Each structure stands twice: as structure tokens, then as C-alpha cells.
mmCIF file with all atom_site columns, C-alpha atoms in Angstrom:
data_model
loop_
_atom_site.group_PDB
_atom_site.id
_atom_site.type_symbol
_atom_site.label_atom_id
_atom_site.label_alt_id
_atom_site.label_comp_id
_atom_site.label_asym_id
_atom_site.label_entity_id
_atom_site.label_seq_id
_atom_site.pdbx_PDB_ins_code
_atom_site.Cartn_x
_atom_site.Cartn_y
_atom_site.Cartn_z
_atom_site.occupancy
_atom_site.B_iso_or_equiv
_atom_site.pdbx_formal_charge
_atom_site.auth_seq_id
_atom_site.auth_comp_id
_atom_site.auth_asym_id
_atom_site.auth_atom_id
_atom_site.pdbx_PDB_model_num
ATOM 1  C CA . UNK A 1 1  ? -20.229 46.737  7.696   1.00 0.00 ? 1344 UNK A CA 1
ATOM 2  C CA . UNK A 1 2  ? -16.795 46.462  6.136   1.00 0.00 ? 1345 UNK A CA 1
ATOM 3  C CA . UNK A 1 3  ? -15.648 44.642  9.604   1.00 0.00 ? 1346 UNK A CA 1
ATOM 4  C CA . UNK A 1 4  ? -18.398 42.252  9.565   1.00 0.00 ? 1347 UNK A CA 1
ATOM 5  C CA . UNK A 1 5  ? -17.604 41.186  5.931   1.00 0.00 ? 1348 UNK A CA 1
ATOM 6  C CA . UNK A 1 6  ? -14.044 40.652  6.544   1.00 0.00 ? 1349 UNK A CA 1
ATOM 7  C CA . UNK A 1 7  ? -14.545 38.439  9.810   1.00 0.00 ? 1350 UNK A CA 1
ATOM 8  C CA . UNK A 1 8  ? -17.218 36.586  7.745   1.00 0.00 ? 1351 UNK A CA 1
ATOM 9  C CA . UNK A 1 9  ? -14.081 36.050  4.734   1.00 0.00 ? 1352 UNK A CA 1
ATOM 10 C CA . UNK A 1 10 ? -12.009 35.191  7.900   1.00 0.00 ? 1353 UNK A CA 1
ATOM 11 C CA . UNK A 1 11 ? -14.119 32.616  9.505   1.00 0.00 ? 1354 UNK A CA 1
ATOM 12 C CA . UNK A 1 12 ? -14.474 31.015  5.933   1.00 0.00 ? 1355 UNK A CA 1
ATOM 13 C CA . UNK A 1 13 ? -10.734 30.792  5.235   1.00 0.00 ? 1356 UNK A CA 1
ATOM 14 C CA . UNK A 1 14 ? -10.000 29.430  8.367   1.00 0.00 ? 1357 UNK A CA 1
ATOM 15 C CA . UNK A 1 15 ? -13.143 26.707  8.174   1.00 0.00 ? 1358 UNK A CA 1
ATOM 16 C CA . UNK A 1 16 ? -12.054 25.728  4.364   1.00 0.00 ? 1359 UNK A CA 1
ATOM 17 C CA . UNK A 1 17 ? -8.601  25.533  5.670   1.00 0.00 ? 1360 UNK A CA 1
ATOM 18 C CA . UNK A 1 18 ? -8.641  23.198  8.787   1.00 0.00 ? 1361 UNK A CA 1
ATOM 19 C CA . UNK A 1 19 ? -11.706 21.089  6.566   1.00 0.00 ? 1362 UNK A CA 1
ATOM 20 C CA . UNK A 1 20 ? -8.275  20.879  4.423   1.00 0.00 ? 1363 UNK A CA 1
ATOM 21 C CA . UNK A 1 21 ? -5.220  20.083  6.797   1.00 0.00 ? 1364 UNK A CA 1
ATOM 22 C CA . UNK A 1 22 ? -8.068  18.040  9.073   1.00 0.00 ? 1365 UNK A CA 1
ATOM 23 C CA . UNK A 1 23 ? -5.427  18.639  12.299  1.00 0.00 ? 1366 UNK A CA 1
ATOM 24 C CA . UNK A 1 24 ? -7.819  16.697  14.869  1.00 0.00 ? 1367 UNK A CA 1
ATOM 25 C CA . UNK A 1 25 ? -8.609  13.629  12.577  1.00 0.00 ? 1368 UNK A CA 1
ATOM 26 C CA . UNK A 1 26 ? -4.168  13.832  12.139  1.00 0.00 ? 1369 UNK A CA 1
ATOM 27 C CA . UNK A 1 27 ? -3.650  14.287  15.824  1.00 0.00 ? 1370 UNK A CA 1
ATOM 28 C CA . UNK A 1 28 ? -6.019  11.568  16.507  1.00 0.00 ? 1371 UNK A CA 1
ATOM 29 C CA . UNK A 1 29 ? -4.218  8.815   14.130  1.00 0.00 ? 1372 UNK A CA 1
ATOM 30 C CA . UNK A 1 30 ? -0.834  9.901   15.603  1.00 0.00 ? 1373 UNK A CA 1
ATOM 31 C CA . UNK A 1 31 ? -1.871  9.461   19.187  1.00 0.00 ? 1374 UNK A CA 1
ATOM 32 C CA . UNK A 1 32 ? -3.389  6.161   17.784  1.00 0.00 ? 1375 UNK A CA 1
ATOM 33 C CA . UNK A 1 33 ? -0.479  4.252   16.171  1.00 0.00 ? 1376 UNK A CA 1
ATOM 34 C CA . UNK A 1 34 ? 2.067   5.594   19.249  1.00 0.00 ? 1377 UNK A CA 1
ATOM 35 C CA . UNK A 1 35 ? -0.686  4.180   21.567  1.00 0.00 ? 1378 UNK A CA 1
ATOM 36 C CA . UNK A 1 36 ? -0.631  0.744   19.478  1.00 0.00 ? 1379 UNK A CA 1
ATOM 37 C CA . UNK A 1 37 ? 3.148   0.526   17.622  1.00 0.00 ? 1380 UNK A CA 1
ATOM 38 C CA . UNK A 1 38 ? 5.140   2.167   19.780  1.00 0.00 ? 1381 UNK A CA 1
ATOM 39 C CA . UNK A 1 39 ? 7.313   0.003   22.348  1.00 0.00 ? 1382 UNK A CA 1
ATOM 40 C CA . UNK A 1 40 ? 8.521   0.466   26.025  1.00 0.00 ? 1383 UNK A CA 1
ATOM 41 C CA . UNK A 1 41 ? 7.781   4.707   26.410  1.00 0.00 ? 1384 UNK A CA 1
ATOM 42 C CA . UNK A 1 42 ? 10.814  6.384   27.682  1.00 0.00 ? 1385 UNK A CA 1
ATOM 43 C CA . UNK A 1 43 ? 8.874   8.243   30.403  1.00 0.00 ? 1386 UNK A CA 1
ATOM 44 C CA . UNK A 1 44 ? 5.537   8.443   31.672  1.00 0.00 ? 1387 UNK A CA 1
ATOM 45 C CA . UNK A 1 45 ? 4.955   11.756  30.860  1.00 0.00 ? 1388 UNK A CA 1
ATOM 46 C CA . UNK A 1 46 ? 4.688   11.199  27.619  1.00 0.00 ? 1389 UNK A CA 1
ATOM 47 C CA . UNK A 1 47 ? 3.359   8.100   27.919  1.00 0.00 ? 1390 UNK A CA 1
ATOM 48 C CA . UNK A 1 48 ? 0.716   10.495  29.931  1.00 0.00 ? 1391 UNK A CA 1
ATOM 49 C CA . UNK A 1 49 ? 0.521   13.083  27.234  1.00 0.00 ? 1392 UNK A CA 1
ATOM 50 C CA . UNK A 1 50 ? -0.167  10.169  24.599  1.00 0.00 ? 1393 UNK A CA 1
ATOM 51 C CA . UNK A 1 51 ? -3.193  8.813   26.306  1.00 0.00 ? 1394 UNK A CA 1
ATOM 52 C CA . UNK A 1 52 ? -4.497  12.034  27.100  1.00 0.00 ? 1395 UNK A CA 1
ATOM 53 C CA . UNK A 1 53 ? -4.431  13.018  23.145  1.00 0.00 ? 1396 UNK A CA 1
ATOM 54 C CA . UNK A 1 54 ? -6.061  9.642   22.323  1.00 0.00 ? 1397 UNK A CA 1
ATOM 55 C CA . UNK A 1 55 ? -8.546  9.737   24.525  1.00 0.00 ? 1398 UNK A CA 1
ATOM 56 C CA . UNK A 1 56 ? -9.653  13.722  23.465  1.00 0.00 ? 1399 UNK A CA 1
ATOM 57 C CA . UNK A 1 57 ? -9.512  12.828  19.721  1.00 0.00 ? 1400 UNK A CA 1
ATOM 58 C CA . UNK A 1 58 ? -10.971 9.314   20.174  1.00 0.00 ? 1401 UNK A CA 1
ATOM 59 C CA . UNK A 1 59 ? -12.828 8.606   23.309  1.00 0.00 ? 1402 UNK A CA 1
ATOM 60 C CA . UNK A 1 60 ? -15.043 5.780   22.099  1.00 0.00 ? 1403 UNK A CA 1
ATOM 61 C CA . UNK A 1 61 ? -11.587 3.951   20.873  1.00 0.00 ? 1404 UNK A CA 1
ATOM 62 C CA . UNK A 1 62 ? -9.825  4.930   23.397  1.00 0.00 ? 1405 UNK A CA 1
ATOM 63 C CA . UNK A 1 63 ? -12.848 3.480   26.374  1.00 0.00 ? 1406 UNK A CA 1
ATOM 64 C CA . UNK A 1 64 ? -12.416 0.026   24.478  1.00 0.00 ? 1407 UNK A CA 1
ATOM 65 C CA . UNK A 1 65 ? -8.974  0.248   24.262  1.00 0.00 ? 1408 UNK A CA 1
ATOM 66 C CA . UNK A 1 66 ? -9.154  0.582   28.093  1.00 0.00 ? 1409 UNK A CA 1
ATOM 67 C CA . UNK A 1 67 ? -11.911 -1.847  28.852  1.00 0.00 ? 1410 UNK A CA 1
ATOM 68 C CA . UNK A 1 68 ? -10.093 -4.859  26.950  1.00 0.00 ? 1411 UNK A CA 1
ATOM 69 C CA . UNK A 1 69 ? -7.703  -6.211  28.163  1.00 0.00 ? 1412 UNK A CA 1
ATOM 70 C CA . UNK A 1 70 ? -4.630  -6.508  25.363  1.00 0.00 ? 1413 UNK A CA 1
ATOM 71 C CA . UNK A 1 71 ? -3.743  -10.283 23.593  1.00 0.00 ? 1414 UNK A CA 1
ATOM 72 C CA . UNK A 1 72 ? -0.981  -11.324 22.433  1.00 0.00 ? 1415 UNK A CA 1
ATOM 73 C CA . UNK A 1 73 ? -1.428  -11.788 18.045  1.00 0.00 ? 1416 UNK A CA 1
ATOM 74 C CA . UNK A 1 74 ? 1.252   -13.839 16.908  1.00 0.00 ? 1417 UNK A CA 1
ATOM 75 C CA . UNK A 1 75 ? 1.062   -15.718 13.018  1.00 0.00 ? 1418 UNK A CA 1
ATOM 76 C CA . UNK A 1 76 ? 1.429   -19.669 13.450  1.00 0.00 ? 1419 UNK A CA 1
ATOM 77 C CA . UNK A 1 77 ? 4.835   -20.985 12.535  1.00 0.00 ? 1420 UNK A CA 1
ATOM 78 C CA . UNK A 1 78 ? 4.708   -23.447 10.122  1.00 0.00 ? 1421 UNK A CA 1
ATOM 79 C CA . UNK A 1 79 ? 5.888   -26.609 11.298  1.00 0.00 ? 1422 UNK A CA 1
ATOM 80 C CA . UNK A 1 80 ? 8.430   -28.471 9.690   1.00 0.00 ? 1423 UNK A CA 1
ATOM 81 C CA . UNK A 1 81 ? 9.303   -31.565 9.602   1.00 0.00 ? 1424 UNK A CA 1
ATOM 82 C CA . UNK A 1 82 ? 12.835  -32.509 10.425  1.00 0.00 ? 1425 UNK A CA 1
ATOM 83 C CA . UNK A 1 83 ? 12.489  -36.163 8.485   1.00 0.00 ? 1426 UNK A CA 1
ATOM 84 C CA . UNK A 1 84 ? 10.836  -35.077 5.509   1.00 0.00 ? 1427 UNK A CA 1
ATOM 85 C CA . UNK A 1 85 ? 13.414  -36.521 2.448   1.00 0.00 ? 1428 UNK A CA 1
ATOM 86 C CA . UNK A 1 86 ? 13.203  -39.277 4.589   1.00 0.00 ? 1429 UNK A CA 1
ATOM 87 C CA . UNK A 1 87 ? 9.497   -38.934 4.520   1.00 0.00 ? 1430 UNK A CA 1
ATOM 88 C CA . UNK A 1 88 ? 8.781   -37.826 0.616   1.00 0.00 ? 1431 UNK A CA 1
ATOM 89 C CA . UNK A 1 89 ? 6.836   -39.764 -1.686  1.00 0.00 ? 1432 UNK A CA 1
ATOM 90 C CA . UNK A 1 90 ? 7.821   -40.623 -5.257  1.00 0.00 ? 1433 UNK A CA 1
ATOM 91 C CA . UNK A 1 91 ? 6.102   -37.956 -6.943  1.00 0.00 ? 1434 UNK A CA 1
ATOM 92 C CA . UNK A 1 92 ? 7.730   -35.709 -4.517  1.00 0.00 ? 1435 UNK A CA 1
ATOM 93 C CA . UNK A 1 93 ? 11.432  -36.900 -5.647  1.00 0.00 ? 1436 UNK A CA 1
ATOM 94 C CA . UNK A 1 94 ? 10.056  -35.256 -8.898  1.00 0.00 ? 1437 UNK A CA 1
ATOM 95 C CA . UNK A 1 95 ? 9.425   -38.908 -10.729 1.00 0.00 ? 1438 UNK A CA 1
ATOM 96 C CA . UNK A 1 96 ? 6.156   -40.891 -11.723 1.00 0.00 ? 1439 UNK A CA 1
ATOM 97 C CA . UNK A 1 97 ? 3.515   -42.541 -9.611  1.00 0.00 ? 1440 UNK A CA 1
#
């Protein structure tokens, strides 16, 4: 009885603590932002080894990752305009109408 009790305290401790330090949801958003920040991999094996952690700890992600193909997300430059104190108005020299 004794052995049953302490394997019960066991399992409970060990469920309270990995509820706690949540390794797979912390595995999964590591293998996540190498798979999406990280540049040119230095070798395929752990390029290999990345993937294959992604795709356990997110396979839904990691099948649309996959499926679509990447794009390019760049922020518009603002375009300036290379005659523009030529171009100002008066209220833009800082005087009246």
C-alpha cells in the first residue's frame, strides 16, 4: 500500500511540475523562432534537427509552414523628394497664408 501511495505522490509531483516548466510548449517556441529568425544554418544537420522539433511540437504550423511558399515582407520606404525646399509652400517656410 505504502508503494502505491508514494508512486501516486510521484506521478503528482512530476505532473504539477512539467504543468509548471511547460518543456514541450518551450521546445516548441524555440524550434519556432530558429525556424523563422534564424539566418543561413551552418549545417544541415541542425537545420535537420530544427525541423524535426518543429514539426513534433507543432505539426499543424509546421504543415502550413511547408505548404506556403515563403514572401518576402519588407515596410515601404518613404519616398522623398529630392526638390522639396524648392517645392514648399508658404506655410511650410513657417510664415502666413
Amino acid at each position: 500500500m505504502g508503494v502505491v501511495v508514494t508512486a501516486a505522490v510521484v506521478a503528482l509531483a512530476a505532473g504539477y511540475l512539467l504543468g509548471r516548466l511547460r518543456p514541450w510548449r518551450r521546445l516548441g517556441d524555440w524550434a519556432a523562432d530558429q525556424v523563422r529568425f534564424t539566418g543561413t544554418w551552418v549545417g544541415a544537420g541542425r537545420q535537420a534537427f530544427v525541423v524535426l522539433v518543429h514539426a513534433v511540437t507543432a505539426p499543424r504550423t509546421s504543415w502550413r509552414i511547408m505548404c506556403i511558399p515563403a514572401t518576402e515582407t519588407r515596410a515601404p520606404a518613404p519616398v522623398r523628394d529630392p526638390d522639396w525646399v524648392a517645392n514648399r509652400t508658404r506655410t511650410d517656410k513657417g510664415g502666413t497664408t
